[in-house]
Amino acid sequence: MTLILALACILAQQETQYLLWTGGITGVTTLRWTLYLRPPQDFRWLVIVAEAEDVPTP
């Protein structure tokens, strides 16, 4: 809770122009991640585990 309060105090001291720049950049990067970089919803990792008898012994 103290961290959130400290961040709120720091943000309150910033100029509006800088906060708008930061918010705009954050918004654009969020849109880019959402629309371009995020994997599709049907993307799943396929893990293949070898059976015990298929594992070579050293």
CSV table of N, CA, C and O in Angstrom, one decimal:
chain,number,residue,atom,x,y,z
A,1,MET,N,0.8,-1.2,0.0
A,1,MET,CA,0.0,0.0,0.0
A,1,MET,C,0.9,1.3,0.0
A,1,MET,O,0.5,2.3,-0.6
A,2,THR,N,2.0,1.2,0.7
A,2,THR,CA,2.9,2.3,0.7
A,2,THR,C,3.5,2.6,-0.6
A,2,THR,O,3.6,3.8,-1.0
A,3,LEU,N,3.7,1.6,-1.4
A,3,LEU,CA,4.3,1.8,-2.8
A,3,LEU,C,3.2,2.5,-3.6
A,3,LEU,O,3.6,3.4,-4.4
A,4,ILE,N,2.0,2.1,-3.5
A,4,ILE,CA,1.0,2.8,-4.3
A,4,ILE,C,0.8,4.3,-3.9
A,4,ILE,O,0.7,5.1,-4.8
A,5,LEU,N,0.9,4.5,-2.7
A,5,LEU,CA,0.8,5.9,-2.2
A,5,LEU,C,2.0,6.7,-2.7
A,5,LEU,O,1.8,7.9,-3.1
A,6,ALA,N,3.2,6.2,-2.6
A,6,ALA,CA,4.4,6.9,-3.1
A,6,ALA,C,4.2,7.1,-4.6
A,6,ALA,O,4.6,8.2,-5.1
A,7,LEU,N,3.8,6.2,-5.4
A,7,LEU,CA,3.6,6.4,-6.8
A,7,LEU,C,2.6,7.5,-7.1
A,7,LEU,O,2.7,8.3,-8.0
A,8,ALA,N,1.5,7.5,-6.3
A,8,ALA,CA,0.5,8.5,-6.5
A,8,ALA,C,1.0,9.9,-6.2
A,8,ALA,O,0.7,10.9,-6.9
A,9,CYS,N,1.8,10.0,-5.2
A,9,CYS,CA,2.5,11.3,-4.9
A,9,CYS,C,3.4,11.8,-6.0
A,9,CYS,O,3.4,12.9,-6.4
A,10,ILE,N,4.2,10.8,-6.5
A,10,ILE,CA,5.1,11.2,-7.6
A,10,ILE,C,4.3,11.6,-8.9
A,10,ILE,O,4.7,12.6,-9.5
A,11,LEU,N,3.3,10.9,-9.2
A,11,LEU,CA,2.5,11.2,-10.4
A,11,LEU,C,1.8,12.6,-10.2
A,11,LEU,O,1.6,13.3,-11.2
A,12,ALA,N,1.4,12.9,-9.0
A,12,ALA,CA,0.7,14.2,-8.8
A,12,ALA,C,1.7,15.4,-9.0
A,12,ALA,O,1.3,16.5,-9.3
A,13,GLN,N,3.0,15.1,-8.9
A,13,GLN,CA,4.0,16.2,-9.0
A,13,GLN,C,4.4,16.4,-10.5
A,13,GLN,O,5.1,17.4,-10.8
A,14,GLN,N,4.0,15.5,-11.4
A,14,GLN,CA,4.4,15.6,-12.8
A,14,GLN,C,3.6,16.6,-13.5
A,14,GLN,O,2.4,16.8,-13.2
A,15,GLU,N,4.2,17.1,-14.6
A,15,GLU,CA,3.4,18.0,-15.5
A,15,GLU,C,2.4,17.2,-16.3
A,15,GLU,O,2.7,16.1,-16.7
A,16,THR,N,1.3,17.8,-16.6
A,16,THR,CA,0.3,17.1,-17.4
A,16,THR,C,0.8,16.7,-18.8
A,16,THR,O,0.4,15.6,-19.2
A,17,GLN,N,1.6,17.5,-19.4
A,17,GLN,CA,2.1,17.2,-20.7
A,17,GLN,C,2.9,15.9,-20.7
A,17,GLN,O,2.7,15.0,-21.6
A,18,TYR,N,3.7,15.7,-19.7
A,18,TYR,CA,4.5,14.5,-19.6
A,18,TYR,C,3.6,13.3,-19.3
A,18,TYR,O,3.9,12.2,-19.8
A,19,LEU,N,2.6,13.4,-18.5
A,19,LEU,CA,1.7,12.3,-18.2
A,19,LEU,C,0.9,11.9,-19.5
A,19,LEU,O,0.7,10.8,-19.7
A,20,LEU,N,0.5,12.9,-20.3
A,20,LEU,CA,-0.2,12.6,-21.5
A,20,LEU,C,0.7,11.9,-22.5
A,20,LEU,O,0.3,11.0,-23.2
A,21,TRP,N,2.0,12.3,-22.6
A,21,TRP,CA,3.0,11.6,-23.5
A,21,TRP,C,3.1,10.2,-23.0
A,21,TRP,O,3.1,9.2,-23.8
A,22,THR,N,3.3,10.0,-21.7
A,22,THR,CA,3.5,8.6,-21.2
A,22,THR,C,2.2,7.8,-21.4
A,22,THR,O,2.3,6.6,-21.8
A,23,GLY,N,1.1,8.3,-21.2
A,23,GLY,CA,-0.2,7.6,-21.4
A,23,GLY,C,-0.4,7.2,-22.9
A,23,GLY,O,-0.8,6.2,-23.2
A,24,GLY,N,0.0,8.2,-23.8
A,24,GLY,CA,-0.2,7.9,-25.2
A,24,GLY,C,0.8,6.8,-25.7
A,24,GLY,O,0.4,5.9,-26.4
A,25,ILE,N,2.0,6.8,-25.2
A,25,ILE,CA,3.0,5.8,-25.6
A,25,ILE,C,2.5,4.5,-25.0
A,25,ILE,O,2.6,3.4,-25.7
A,26,THR,N,2.1,4.4,-23.8
A,26,THR,CA,1.6,3.2,-23.2
A,26,THR,C,0.4,2.7,-23.9
A,26,THR,O,0.3,1.4,-24.2
A,27,GLY,N,-0.5,3.5,-24.3
A,27,GLY,CA,-1.7,3.1,-25.1
A,27,GLY,C,-1.3,2.5,-26.4
A,27,GLY,O,-1.9,1.5,-26.9
A,28,VAL,N,-0.4,3.2,-27.2
A,28,VAL,CA,0.0,2.7,-28.5
A,28,VAL,C,0.7,1.3,-28.3
A,28,VAL,O,0.4,0.4,-29.1
A,29,THR,N,1.6,1.2,-27.3
A,29,THR,CA,2.2,-0.1,-27.2
A,29,THR,C,1.3,-1.2,-26.8
A,29,THR,O,1.4,-2.4,-27.2
A,30,THR,N,0.3,-0.9,-26.0
A,30,THR,CA,-0.8,-1.9,-25.6
A,30,THR,C,-1.5,-2.3,-26.8
A,30,THR,O,-1.8,-3.5,-27.0
A,31,LEU,N,-1.9,-1.4,-27.7
A,31,LEU,CA,-2.6,-1.7,-28.9
A,31,LEU,C,-1.8,-2.6,-29.8
A,31,LEU,O,-2.2,-3.6,-30.4
A,32,ARG,N,-0.5,-2.2,-29.9
A,32,ARG,CA,0.4,-3.0,-30.8
A,32,ARG,C,0.5,-4.5,-30.2
A,32,ARG,O,0.5,-5.4,-31.0
A,33,TRP,N,0.7,-4.6,-28.9
A,33,TRP,CA,0.8,-5.9,-28.4
A,33,TRP,C,-0.5,-6.7,-28.6
A,33,TRP,O,-0.5,-7.9,-28.9
A,34,THR,N,-1.7,-6.0,-28.4
A,34,THR,CA,-3.0,-6.7,-28.5
A,34,THR,C,-3.3,-7.2,-29.9
A,34,THR,O,-3.7,-8.3,-30.1
A,35,LEU,N,-3.0,-6.3,-30.9
A,35,LEU,CA,-3.4,-6.6,-32.2
A,35,LEU,C,-2.3,-7.3,-33.1
A,35,LEU,O,-2.6,-7.9,-34.1
A,36,TYR,N,-1.0,-7.2,-32.7
A,36,TYR,CA,0.0,-7.7,-33.5
A,36,TYR,C,0.9,-8.8,-32.9
A,36,TYR,O,1.2,-9.8,-33.5
A,37,LEU,N,1.3,-8.5,-31.6
A,37,LEU,CA,2.3,-9.4,-31.0
A,37,LEU,C,1.7,-10.6,-30.2
A,37,LEU,O,2.3,-11.6,-30.0
A,38,ARG,N,0.5,-10.4,-29.8
A,38,ARG,CA,-0.2,-11.4,-28.9
A,38,ARG,C,-0.4,-12.7,-29.7
A,38,ARG,O,-0.9,-12.6,-30.9
A,39,PRO,N,-0.1,-13.9,-29.2
A,39,PRO,CA,-0.4,-15.1,-29.9
A,39,PRO,C,-1.9,-15.3,-30.1
A,39,PRO,O,-2.7,-14.8,-29.3
A,40,PRO,N,-2.3,-16.0,-31.1
A,40,PRO,CA,-3.8,-16.2,-31.3
A,40,PRO,C,-4.4,-17.0,-30.2
A,40,PRO,O,-3.7,-17.7,-29.5
A,41,GLN,N,-5.7,-17.0,-30.1
A,41,GLN,CA,-6.4,-17.6,-29.0
A,41,GLN,C,-6.3,-19.2,-29.1
A,41,GLN,O,-6.3,-19.9,-28.1
A,42,ASP,N,-6.1,-19.7,-30.3
A,42,ASP,CA,-6.1,-21.2,-30.4
A,42,ASP,C,-4.6,-21.7,-30.3
A,42,ASP,O,-4.4,-22.8,-30.5
A,43,PHE,N,-3.7,-20.8,-30.0
A,43,PHE,CA,-2.3,-21.2,-29.8
A,43,PHE,C,-2.1,-22.0,-28.5
A,43,PHE,O,-2.4,-21.5,-27.5
A,44,ARG,N,-1.6,-23.2,-28.6
A,44,ARG,CA,-1.4,-24.0,-27.4
A,44,ARG,C,0.0,-24.6,-27.6
A,44,ARG,O,0.4,-25.0,-28.7
A,45,TRP,N,0.7,-24.8,-26.5
A,45,TRP,CA,1.9,-25.5,-26.5
A,45,TRP,C,1.7,-27.0,-26.5
A,45,TRP,O,0.8,-27.5,-25.8
A,46,LEU,N,2.4,-27.7,-27.3
A,46,LEU,CA,2.3,-29.1,-27.5
A,46,LEU,C,3.5,-29.7,-26.9
A,46,LEU,O,4.6,-29.6,-27.5
A,47,VAL,N,3.4,-30.4,-25.8
A,47,VAL,CA,4.5,-31.1,-25.1
A,47,VAL,C,4.4,-32.6,-25.4
A,47,VAL,O,3.4,-33.2,-25.1
A,48,ILE,N,5.5,-33.1,-26.0
A,48,ILE,CA,5.5,-34.5,-26.2
A,48,ILE,C,6.5,-35.2,-25.3
A,48,ILE,O,7.7,-34.8,-25.2
A,49,VAL,N,6.0,-36.1,-24.5
A,49,VAL,CA,6.8,-36.8,-23.5
A,49,VAL,C,7.1,-38.2,-24.0
A,49,VAL,O,6.1,-39.0,-24.4
A,50,ALA,N,8.3,-38.6,-24.0
A,50,ALA,CA,8.7,-39.9,-24.5
A,50,ALA,C,8.3,-41.0,-23.5
A,50,ALA,O,8.3,-40.8,-22.3
A,51,GLU,N,7.9,-42.1,-24.0
A,51,GLU,CA,7.6,-43.3,-23.1
A,51,GLU,C,8.9,-43.8,-22.5
A,51,GLU,O,10.0,-43.6,-23.0
A,52,ALA,N,8.8,-44.5,-21.4
A,52,ALA,CA,9.9,-45.0,-20.6
A,52,ALA,C,10.8,-45.9,-21.4
A,52,ALA,O,12.0,-45.9,-21.3
A,53,GLU,N,10.2,-46.8,-22.3
A,53,GLU,CA,11.0,-47.7,-23.0
A,53,GLU,C,11.7,-47.0,-24.2
A,53,GLU,O,12.6,-47.6,-24.8
A,54,ASP,N,11.2,-45.8,-24.6
A,54,ASP,CA,11.8,-45.1,-25.8
A,54,ASP,C,13.1,-44.3,-25.3
A,54,ASP,O,13.8,-43.9,-26.2
A,55,VAL,N,13.3,-44.1,-24.1
A,55,VAL,CA,14.4,-43.3,-23.6
A,55,VAL,C,15.7,-44.2,-23.6
A,55,VAL,O,15.7,-45.2,-23.0
A,56,PRO,N,16.7,-43.7,-24.4
A,56,PRO,CA,17.9,-44.5,-24.4
A,56,PRO,C,18.7,-44.4,-23.1
A,56,PRO,O,18.7,-43.4,-22.4
A,57,THR,N,19.3,-45.5,-22.8
A,57,THR,CA,20.1,-45.6,-21.6
A,57,THR,C,21.6,-45.2,-21.9
A,57,THR,O,22.1,-45.7,-22.9
A,58,PRO,N,22.2,-44.4,-21.1
A,58,PRO,CA,23.6,-44.0,-21.4
A,58,PRO,C,24.6,-45.2,-21.2
A,58,PRO,O,24.5,-46.2,-20.6
